[in-house]
Every structure is written in C-alpha cells, then in structure tokens.
Amino acid sequence: MSDATITNPAIRNGVDTATLFATLDAIKGDPELAKFQFRASNRWISGTHSESTMQGFYGAKQEMGHAAAFYTTADHPAILVGEDKGPTPVEFLLHALAACLTAGIANVAAARGINLTEVSSVVEGDIDLLGVLGLSDEVRNGYQQIKVTFNVKGDDADKLRQVVEQSRKRSAVYDVLTHGVPVSIDVVTG
Amino acid sequence: MSDATITNPAIRNGVDTATLFATLDAIKGDPELAKFQFRASNRWISGTHSESTMQGFYGAKQEMGHAAAFYTTADHPAILVGEDKGPTPVEFLLHALAACLTAGIANVAAARGINLTEVSSVVEGDIDLLGVLGLSDEVRNGYQQIKVTFNVKGDDADKLRQVVEQSRKRSAVYDVLTHGVPVSIDVVTG
C-alpha cells in the first residue's frame, strides 16, 4: 500500500482517484449503472437479540456481492431487558452516519488533492424511551436529535471544513436520517 | 436458558416479561429514567474504510455502558472504489431497521403471551447513486424507498400480524427512517 502510494500519485488518502474519476465518467456515459439496491437479511435469535447478514446487492446493471458475507448482531443492554449481545439498533444509525460522512470526507479530499492525516468523530443521539415503551403519546419513538463532532487533521483547516461540508451535502445516510424515506413492511405468517 | 424457560413462566420468546413489566412500572414512577443518550465513536482507517466503537451510553439517570466495547467497520465495495472491508454505511441502516422491528416483535409478543418460533426478514433499499456522486441535482442522495418483508411463525397468524404492526408503531429506527431527525455537525480542525 505504501509502495503504491509512492509510485502512484493517483492514490491519496487511500482513495484511488484515477479509478474514482473513471467510475464517474462511466456513469456519466450510462446513468443506469448508478441504480443500486442494498439488502440485509435478519434472523431473530432470542429476546431482543438478532443477527443480520449482508452480502448480495444489485448495481451496475447486475447482481453483485461483497467478497464475503458480513454478519452483524444487535441486542438491547441489560438495563433495557436484553442480554447485551451486540450494540442496540439505534446505535447502528450513529455508526452508519459517522461512516458515511467519513467515507465522503476521504473521497472529496482525495478528489480535491487534499491530504488527510486523521478523521475521527463522536456521534451522540438523544432519545426519550417514553415513546418506544408506549408510556407517552407526546414523545416520539426515535431520536430527538443527533449531534456529530468531527476532528479532522491534514492540509489547510479552511479546506478541511469545506470538505466536511461537501461530504454532508452528498451523504446518503445524512439525507435519509434528516429527511426520512418511505418504508413498506410486508408480513408472511405460518 | 431452556431450564429457566421451563421453571420460569415469565420468560417467553427469551424475554423476561417480569423484568420488562417491572421496568415499565419503574419508569412510570420516574419518567426521568427514560432519558437516554447513545453514542458511537468513529475512526477513519483509509479510503472509505472506518471503524466505530460503541460502549458508553447514558440512561436511567447515570453513565452506563455495554459489558464490553463493540467494534463495527464499514467500507465501500470495489465497484464503488472501496476495499470491501465491511458493509456499506447504507446497509447498516437496513440492519438497524430489521433489528429494531425484530426486537419489538419479540417484546410485544412476550408481553401479550404469544409464542414465536421464527422471525426472519429481508430488507431492501433502492438508491440511485447519481445523487451521492454529484452527477444529478434531481436525484436524492439517500434511499428512494426501503422494503421490509417479514416471515413470522408461532401462535395464531392474525395475532402475529398485530404484533408486527405494534412493533412498527413503537419502533425507534422506523420512526427515525420515516420521519427524519435533526442532525448537527461540528468540525474541529488542526
């Protein structure tokens, strides 16, 4: 990797900018390539504990997949009558947000020729459980607010701030969390 | 676990309903107990690859934590110029939704005295990457729609459908994904 970085100036922040720009050009030429469907399959284990598998997805006009299946568990902690076998479902929203913004920061910085040395973040979500517990109809079920604090180091501070702002403007997870998305639920029984 | 189930009729679907009802009573008596803050700390590794840590949270009027820290990675697949070191950030939204609804199904069914033998689901999210790639201002960045298909087995089919519906009505993740939440982003540089 470090050899590649030295010999290939197209790789910046670990991002292969030549491939990134080639991908953008390919999609400009054929916008159908940009239509993706991501999927997760979940299986209940016991109580509030379940496990998801993420492998196959559709994109670039074909069925594709991760090189290997990824498995992720979720549970409630003991204080919420779970067995603490994994993070809570709502914590995964915070992870998804941080990871999406951070990937965008690395890509945007690389595309702009800006070097990063550190990107770290803390994401905090405030929630009043009177909603989900059915103890209040005034309190919403979900987070009331989410706060992200980034620590970004690298080239010029003003440029780094602009990179974070551009990442926010084009983040899929930020868009879903701030604007919502239609969700349909079908149930098959027996 | 199976011994406990036999000797303790309060445990159904792996849910300790006695503790669940005691928790609800405690919160009714002191609603401040229901105020929680969940957190994730994320660290950029390289390119689109990052890792989150989830351990500490606030709740029940005190700082608390999972028994151990949970670590979760995210990345983009090769087709999206990543190194495929983890699921994509947007796939974690699908996992969070499935896990939240499934935990709710187990809890609601247990509280209603309904036995479950299987809960599995597939979550599909359609996204047109022309948005995130900055190639269209007409296309949103996030998912255009999410579809969940549950397979639920156990007691009476009508009751199982009502359980799923009640879980949806009180799901924190479903609420956030369908209605959105205010997100603030602060940046510290240098």
Coordinates of C-alpha atoms in Angstrom, one line a residue:
Chain A
M1 CA 0.0 0.0 0.0
S2 CA 2.7 2.5 0.9
D3 CA 4.7 1.4 -2.1
A4 CA 1.6 2.0 -4.3
T5 CA 1.2 5.4 -2.7
I6 CA 4.8 6.3 -3.5
T7 CA 4.7 5.0 -7.1
N8 CA 1.1 6.0 -7.9
P9 CA 0.3 9.7 -7.3
A10 CA -3.4 8.9 -8.1
I11 CA -3.8 7.3 -4.7
R12 CA -4.4 9.9 -2.0
N13 CA -5.9 9.2 1.5
G14 CA -6.1 5.6 0.4
V15 CA -8.5 6.6 -2.4
D16 CA -7.7 5.5 -5.9
T17 CA -8.6 8.8 -7.5
A18 CA -7.9 7.5 -11.1
T19 CA -10.5 4.7 -10.6
L20 CA -12.8 7.2 -8.9
F21 CA -12.8 9.6 -11.8
A22 CA -13.0 6.7 -14.3
T23 CA -16.1 5.4 -12.4
L24 CA -17.7 8.9 -12.6
D25 CA -17.0 9.1 -16.3
A26 CA -18.5 5.6 -16.9
I27 CA -21.7 6.5 -15.0
K28 CA -22.0 9.9 -16.8
G29 CA -22.0 7.8 -20.0
D30 CA -24.6 5.3 -18.8
P31 CA -26.7 6.6 -15.8
E32 CA -28.4 3.2 -15.4
L33 CA -25.1 2.0 -13.8
A34 CA -25.9 4.2 -10.8
K35 CA -29.1 2.3 -9.8
F36 CA -28.3 0.1 -6.8
Q37 CA -30.2 -2.0 -4.3
F38 CA -28.7 -2.9 -1.0
R39 CA -30.0 -5.7 1.3
A40 CA -29.8 -7.1 4.7
S41 CA -31.3 -10.4 5.9
N42 CA -32.1 -10.6 9.6
R43 CA -32.8 -13.6 11.8
W44 CA -34.2 -13.5 15.3
I45 CA -32.1 -15.4 17.8
S46 CA -33.9 -14.9 21.2
G47 CA -35.4 -12.0 23.1
T48 CA -34.1 -8.7 21.6
H49 CA -31.1 -10.4 20.0
S50 CA -30.9 -10.8 16.2
E51 CA -28.3 -11.2 13.5
S52 CA -28.1 -9.7 10.0
T53 CA -26.2 -10.9 7.0
M54 CA -25.1 -8.5 4.3
Q55 CA -23.7 -10.0 1.1
G56 CA -25.6 -9.6 -2.2
F57 CA -26.6 -6.3 -3.7
Y58 CA -27.6 -5.1 -7.2
G59 CA -25.7 -2.4 -9.0
A60 CA -24.0 -1.5 -12.3
K61 CA -26.8 -3.4 -14.1
Q62 CA -26.1 -6.8 -12.5
E63 CA -26.3 -8.9 -9.3
M64 CA -23.2 -8.4 -7.3
G65 CA -21.9 -9.2 -3.8
H66 CA -19.4 -8.4 -1.2
A67 CA -16.3 -10.7 -1.4
A68 CA -17.6 -12.4 1.8
A69 CA -20.8 -12.2 3.8
F70 CA -20.7 -9.7 6.7
Y71 CA -22.6 -10.7 9.9
T72 CA -23.7 -8.1 12.5
T73 CA -25.7 -8.7 15.7
A74 CA -27.9 -6.3 17.7
D75 CA -29.4 -6.6 21.1
H76 CA -30.6 -4.4 24.0
P77 CA -28.4 -3.9 27.1
A78 CA -29.4 -5.4 30.4
I79 CA -31.0 -2.1 31.6
L80 CA -33.4 -2.5 28.7
V81 CA -34.1 -6.1 29.4
G82 CA -31.8 -7.5 26.8
E83 CA -28.7 -9.7 27.0
D84 CA -26.2 -7.2 25.6
K85 CA -25.0 -9.5 22.8
G86 CA -24.5 -6.5 20.4
P87 CA -25.0 -2.8 20.0
T88 CA -28.6 -1.5 20.1
P89 CA -30.3 -1.0 16.7
V90 CA -30.3 2.8 17.3
E91 CA -26.5 2.8 17.9
F92 CA -26.1 1.4 14.3
L93 CA -27.8 4.5 13.0
L94 CA -25.0 6.6 14.6
H95 CA -22.3 4.3 13.2
A96 CA -23.9 4.5 9.7
L97 CA -23.9 8.3 9.9
A98 CA -20.3 8.6 11.0
A99 CA -19.1 6.0 8.5
C100 CA -20.9 7.6 5.6
L101 CA -19.7 11.1 6.3
T102 CA -16.1 9.9 6.9
A103 CA -16.0 7.9 3.6
G104 CA -17.3 11.1 1.9
I105 CA -14.6 13.2 3.6
A106 CA -11.9 10.8 2.3
N107 CA -13.3 10.8 -1.2
V108 CA -13.9 14.5 -1.5
A109 CA -10.5 15.4 0.0
A110 CA -8.8 13.0 -2.4
A111 CA -10.7 14.3 -5.4
R112 CA -9.6 17.9 -4.4
G113 CA -6.0 16.9 -3.8
I114 CA -6.2 17.5 -0.1
N115 CA -4.3 15.2 2.3
L116 CA -5.9 13.9 5.5
T117 CA -3.9 12.6 8.5
E118 CA -6.8 12.0 10.9
V119 CA -10.6 11.9 10.8
S120 CA -12.4 10.9 13.9
S121 CA -15.8 11.6 15.2
V122 CA -18.2 11.2 18.1
V123 CA -21.9 10.8 17.3
E124 CA -24.5 11.3 20.1
G125 CA -28.2 10.6 19.8
D126 CA -30.7 11.7 22.5
I127 CA -33.8 9.6 22.9
D128 CA -36.6 9.6 25.4
L129 CA -37.8 6.0 25.8
L130 CA -41.3 7.0 27.0
G131 CA -42.1 6.8 23.3
V132 CA -40.9 3.3 22.4
L133 CA -42.1 1.9 25.7
G134 CA -45.6 3.1 24.9
L135 CA -45.8 5.3 28.1
S136 CA -46.4 8.6 26.2
D137 CA -48.1 9.6 23.0
E138 CA -46.4 13.0 23.1
V139 CA -42.9 11.7 22.9
R140 CA -41.6 10.4 19.6
N141 CA -40.2 6.9 19.3
G142 CA -36.9 7.8 17.7
Y143 CA -34.0 10.1 18.5
Q144 CA -34.9 13.7 19.2
Q145 CA -31.6 15.0 17.9
I146 CA -28.3 13.7 16.7
K147 CA -25.0 15.6 17.2
V148 CA -21.8 14.8 15.3
T149 CA -18.4 16.2 16.3
F150 CA -15.6 15.7 13.8
N151 CA -11.9 16.0 14.5
V152 CA -10.2 16.4 11.1
K153 CA -6.4 16.9 10.6
G154 CA -4.5 17.3 7.4
D155 CA -3.9 20.2 5.0
D156 CA -5.4 23.7 5.4
A157 CA -8.1 24.0 8.0
D158 CA -10.5 26.0 5.8
K159 CA -10.3 23.5 3.0
L160 CA -10.9 20.7 5.5
R161 CA -14.1 22.4 6.7
Q162 CA -15.2 22.7 3.1
V163 CA -14.5 19.0 2.6
V164 CA -16.7 18.1 5.6
E165 CA -19.5 20.4 4.3
Q166 CA -19.3 18.8 0.8
S167 CA -19.5 15.3 2.3
R168 CA -22.6 16.3 4.3
K169 CA -24.2 17.7 1.2
R170 CA -23.7 14.4 -0.7
S171 CA -24.1 11.9 2.2
A172 CA -26.7 9.1 1.6
V173 CA -27.1 8.4 5.3
Y174 CA -27.3 12.1 6.3
D175 CA -30.1 12.5 3.7
V176 CA -32.1 9.5 5.0
L177 CA -31.7 10.5 8.6
T178 CA -32.6 14.1 8.2
H179 CA -35.3 13.8 5.5
G180 CA -36.7 10.3 6.0
V181 CA -37.6 7.7 3.4
P182 CA -40.8 5.7 2.6
V183 CA -40.6 2.3 4.3
S184 CA -43.1 -0.5 3.5
I185 CA -43.5 -3.6 5.6
D186 CA -45.0 -6.9 4.4
V187 CA -45.7 -9.8 6.7
V188 CA -45.8 -13.5 5.8
T189 CA -47.0 -15.8 8.6
G190 CA -47.3 -19.5 9.2
Chain B
M1 CA -31.8 -21.0 29.2
S2 CA -34.2 -23.8 28.4
D3 CA -34.2 -24.8 32.2
A4 CA -35.1 -21.2 33.1
T5 CA -37.9 -21.2 30.5
I6 CA -39.3 -24.4 32.0
T7 CA -39.1 -23.2 35.6
N8 CA -39.9 -19.5 35.0
P9 CA -43.1 -18.9 33.1
A10 CA -42.3 -15.2 33.0
I11 CA -39.7 -15.9 30.3
R12 CA -41.3 -16.1 26.8
N13 CA -39.5 -15.8 23.5
G14 CA -36.4 -15.3 25.5
V15 CA -37.9 -12.1 27.0
D16 CA -38.0 -11.8 30.8
T17 CA -41.5 -10.4 31.0
A18 CA -41.4 -10.0 34.8
T19 CA -38.4 -7.7 34.5
L20 CA -40.0 -6.0 31.4
F21 CA -43.1 -5.1 33.3
A22 CA -41.1 -4.1 36.4
T23 CA -39.0 -1.8 34.2
L24 CA -42.2 -0.2 32.8
D25 CA -43.5 0.3 36.3
A26 CA -40.2 1.9 37.5
I27 CA -40.3 4.4 34.5
K28 CA -43.9 5.2 35.1
G29 CA -42.9 6.2 38.6
D30 CA -39.9 8.3 37.5
P31 CA -40.1 9.3 33.8
E32 CA -36.5 10.8 34.0
L33 CA -35.3 7.2 33.9
A34 CA -36.3 7.0 30.3
K35 CA -33.9 9.7 29.0
F36 CA -31.1 8.0 27.2
Q37 CA -28.1 9.1 25.0
F38 CA -26.5 6.6 22.8
R39 CA -23.0 7.2 21.2
A40 CA -20.7 5.9 18.6
S41 CA -17.0 6.9 18.2
N42 CA -15.7 6.5 14.6
R43 CA -12.1 6.5 13.4
W44 CA -11.1 6.7 9.7
I45 CA -8.7 4.0 8.7
S46 CA -8.0 4.6 4.9
G47 CA -10.1 5.4 1.8
T48 CA -13.7 4.7 2.6
H49 CA -12.9 2.3 5.4
S50 CA -13.6 3.3 9.0
E51 CA -14.4 1.7 12.4
S52 CA -16.8 2.6 15.1
T53 CA -16.7 1.8 18.8
M54 CA -19.9 1.6 20.8
Q55 CA -19.6 1.2 24.6
G56 CA -20.7 4.0 26.8
F57 CA -24.2 5.4 27.0
Y58 CA -26.3 7.5 29.4
G59 CA -29.6 6.2 30.8
A60 CA -31.6 5.7 33.9
K61 CA -30.0 8.9 35.3
Q62 CA -26.4 7.7 35.1
E63 CA -23.5 6.9 32.8
M64 CA -23.7 3.3 31.8
G65 CA -22.0 1.0 29.3
H66 CA -22.2 -2.2 27.4
A67 CA -20.4 -5.0 29.2
A68 CA -17.7 -4.8 26.5
A69 CA -17.0 -2.4 23.7
F70 CA -18.5 -3.4 20.3
Y71 CA -16.4 -2.6 17.2
T72 CA -18.0 -2.3 13.7
T73 CA -16.3 -1.5 10.4
A74 CA -17.8 0.0 7.2
D75 CA -16.4 0.4 3.7
H76 CA -17.4 0.6 0.1
P77 CA -17.2 -2.4 -2.2
A78 CA -14.7 -2.5 -5.0
I79 CA -17.3 -1.4 -7.6
L80 CA -17.6 1.8 -5.6
V81 CA -13.9 2.3 -5.3
G82 CA -13.6 0.9 -1.8
E83 CA -11.7 -2.1 -0.4
D84 CA -14.8 -4.0 0.8
K85 CA -13.5 -4.3 4.4
G86 CA -17.1 -4.1 5.8
P87 CA -20.7 -3.4 4.9
T88 CA -21.5 -0.1 3.4
P89 CA -22.9 2.6 5.7
V90 CA -26.3 2.4 4.0
E91 CA -26.5 -1.3 4.6
F92 CA -26.3 -0.6 8.4
L93 CA -29.5 1.4 8.1
L94 CA -31.2 -1.8 6.8
H95 CA -29.7 -3.9 9.6
A96 CA -30.8 -1.3 12.2
L97 CA -34.3 -1.3 10.9
A98 CA -34.6 -5.1 10.8
A99 CA -33.1 -5.5 14.3
C100 CA -35.3 -2.8 15.9
L101 CA -38.5 -4.2 14.5
T102 CA -37.5 -7.7 15.4
A103 CA -36.6 -6.8 19.0
G104 CA -40.0 -5.1 19.2
I105 CA -41.8 -8.2 17.8
A106 CA -40.2 -10.4 20.5
N107 CA -41.0 -8.0 23.3
V108 CA -44.6 -7.3 22.2
A109 CA -45.3 -10.9 21.6
A110 CA -43.9 -11.9 25.0
A111 CA -46.0 -9.1 26.7
R112 CA -49.1 -10.4 25.0
G113 CA -48.4 -14.1 25.9
I114 CA -47.8 -15.0 22.2
N115 CA -45.1 -17.6 21.4
L116 CA -42.8 -17.1 18.4
T117 CA -40.9 -19.9 16.7
E118 CA -39.3 -17.9 13.9
V119 CA -38.8 -14.2 12.9
S120 CA -36.7 -13.5 9.8
S121 CA -36.7 -10.6 7.4
V122 CA -35.2 -9.3 4.3
V123 CA -34.7 -5.5 3.9
E124 CA -34.1 -3.9 0.5
G125 CA -33.2 -0.3 -0.1
D126 CA -33.2 1.2 -3.6
I127 CA -30.8 4.0 -4.2
D128 CA -29.7 5.9 -7.3
L129 CA -26.1 6.9 -6.9
L130 CA -26.4 9.8 -9.3
G131 CA -27.2 11.8 -6.1
V132 CA -24.2 11.0 -3.9
L133 CA -21.8 11.1 -6.8
G134 CA -22.8 14.6 -7.5
L135 CA -24.0 13.8 -11.1
S136 CA -27.6 15.0 -10.6
D137 CA -29.3 17.6 -8.5
E138 CA -32.7 16.0 -9.2
V139 CA -31.8 12.7 -7.6
R140 CA -31.8 12.5 -3.8
N141 CA -28.6 11.2 -2.0
G142 CA -30.3 8.6 0.1
Y143 CA -32.6 5.6 -0.4
Q144 CA -35.6 6.3 -2.5
Q145 CA -37.6 3.5 -0.8
I146 CA -37.0 0.7 1.7
K147 CA -39.0 -2.5 1.7
V148 CA -39.1 -5.0 4.6
T149 CA -40.5 -8.5 4.2
F150 CA -41.0 -10.4 7.5
N151 CA -41.5 -14.1 7.9
V152 CA -43.1 -14.7 11.3
K153 CA -44.0 -18.1 12.7
G154 CA -45.6 -19.0 16.1
D155 CA -49.1 -18.8 17.5
D156 CA -52.2 -17.5 15.6
A157 CA -51.4 -15.7 12.4
D158 CA -53.7 -12.8 13.0
K159 CA -52.2 -12.1 16.4
L160 CA -48.7 -12.3 14.8
R161 CA -49.7 -9.6 12.3
Q162 CA -50.9 -7.4 15.1
V163 CA -47.6 -7.9 16.9
V164 CA -45.6 -6.8 13.9
E165 CA -47.9 -3.7 13.5
Q166 CA -47.5 -2.8 17.2
S167 CA -43.7 -3.2 16.8
R168 CA -43.8 -0.8 13.8
K169 CA -45.8 1.7 15.7
R170 CA -43.3 1.8 18.5
S171 CA -40.0 1.3 16.7
A172 CA -37.3 3.9 17.2
V173 CA -35.5 3.2 14.0
Y174 CA -38.7 3.0 11.9
D175 CA -39.6 6.5 13.3
V176 CA -36.2 8.0 12.5
L177 CA -36.0 6.5 9.0
T178 CA -39.6 7.5 8.0
H179 CA -39.7 10.9 9.7
G180 CA -36.1 12.1 9.9
V181 CA -34.3 13.7 12.9
P182 CA -32.4 17.0 13.2
V183 CA -28.6 16.3 12.8
S184 CA -26.0 18.9 13.7
I185 CA -22.3 18.6 12.6
D186 CA -19.5 20.4 14.3
V187 CA -15.9 20.3 13.0
V188 CA -12.7 20.7 14.9
T189 CA -9.6 21.0 12.7
G190 CA -5.8 21.1 13.3

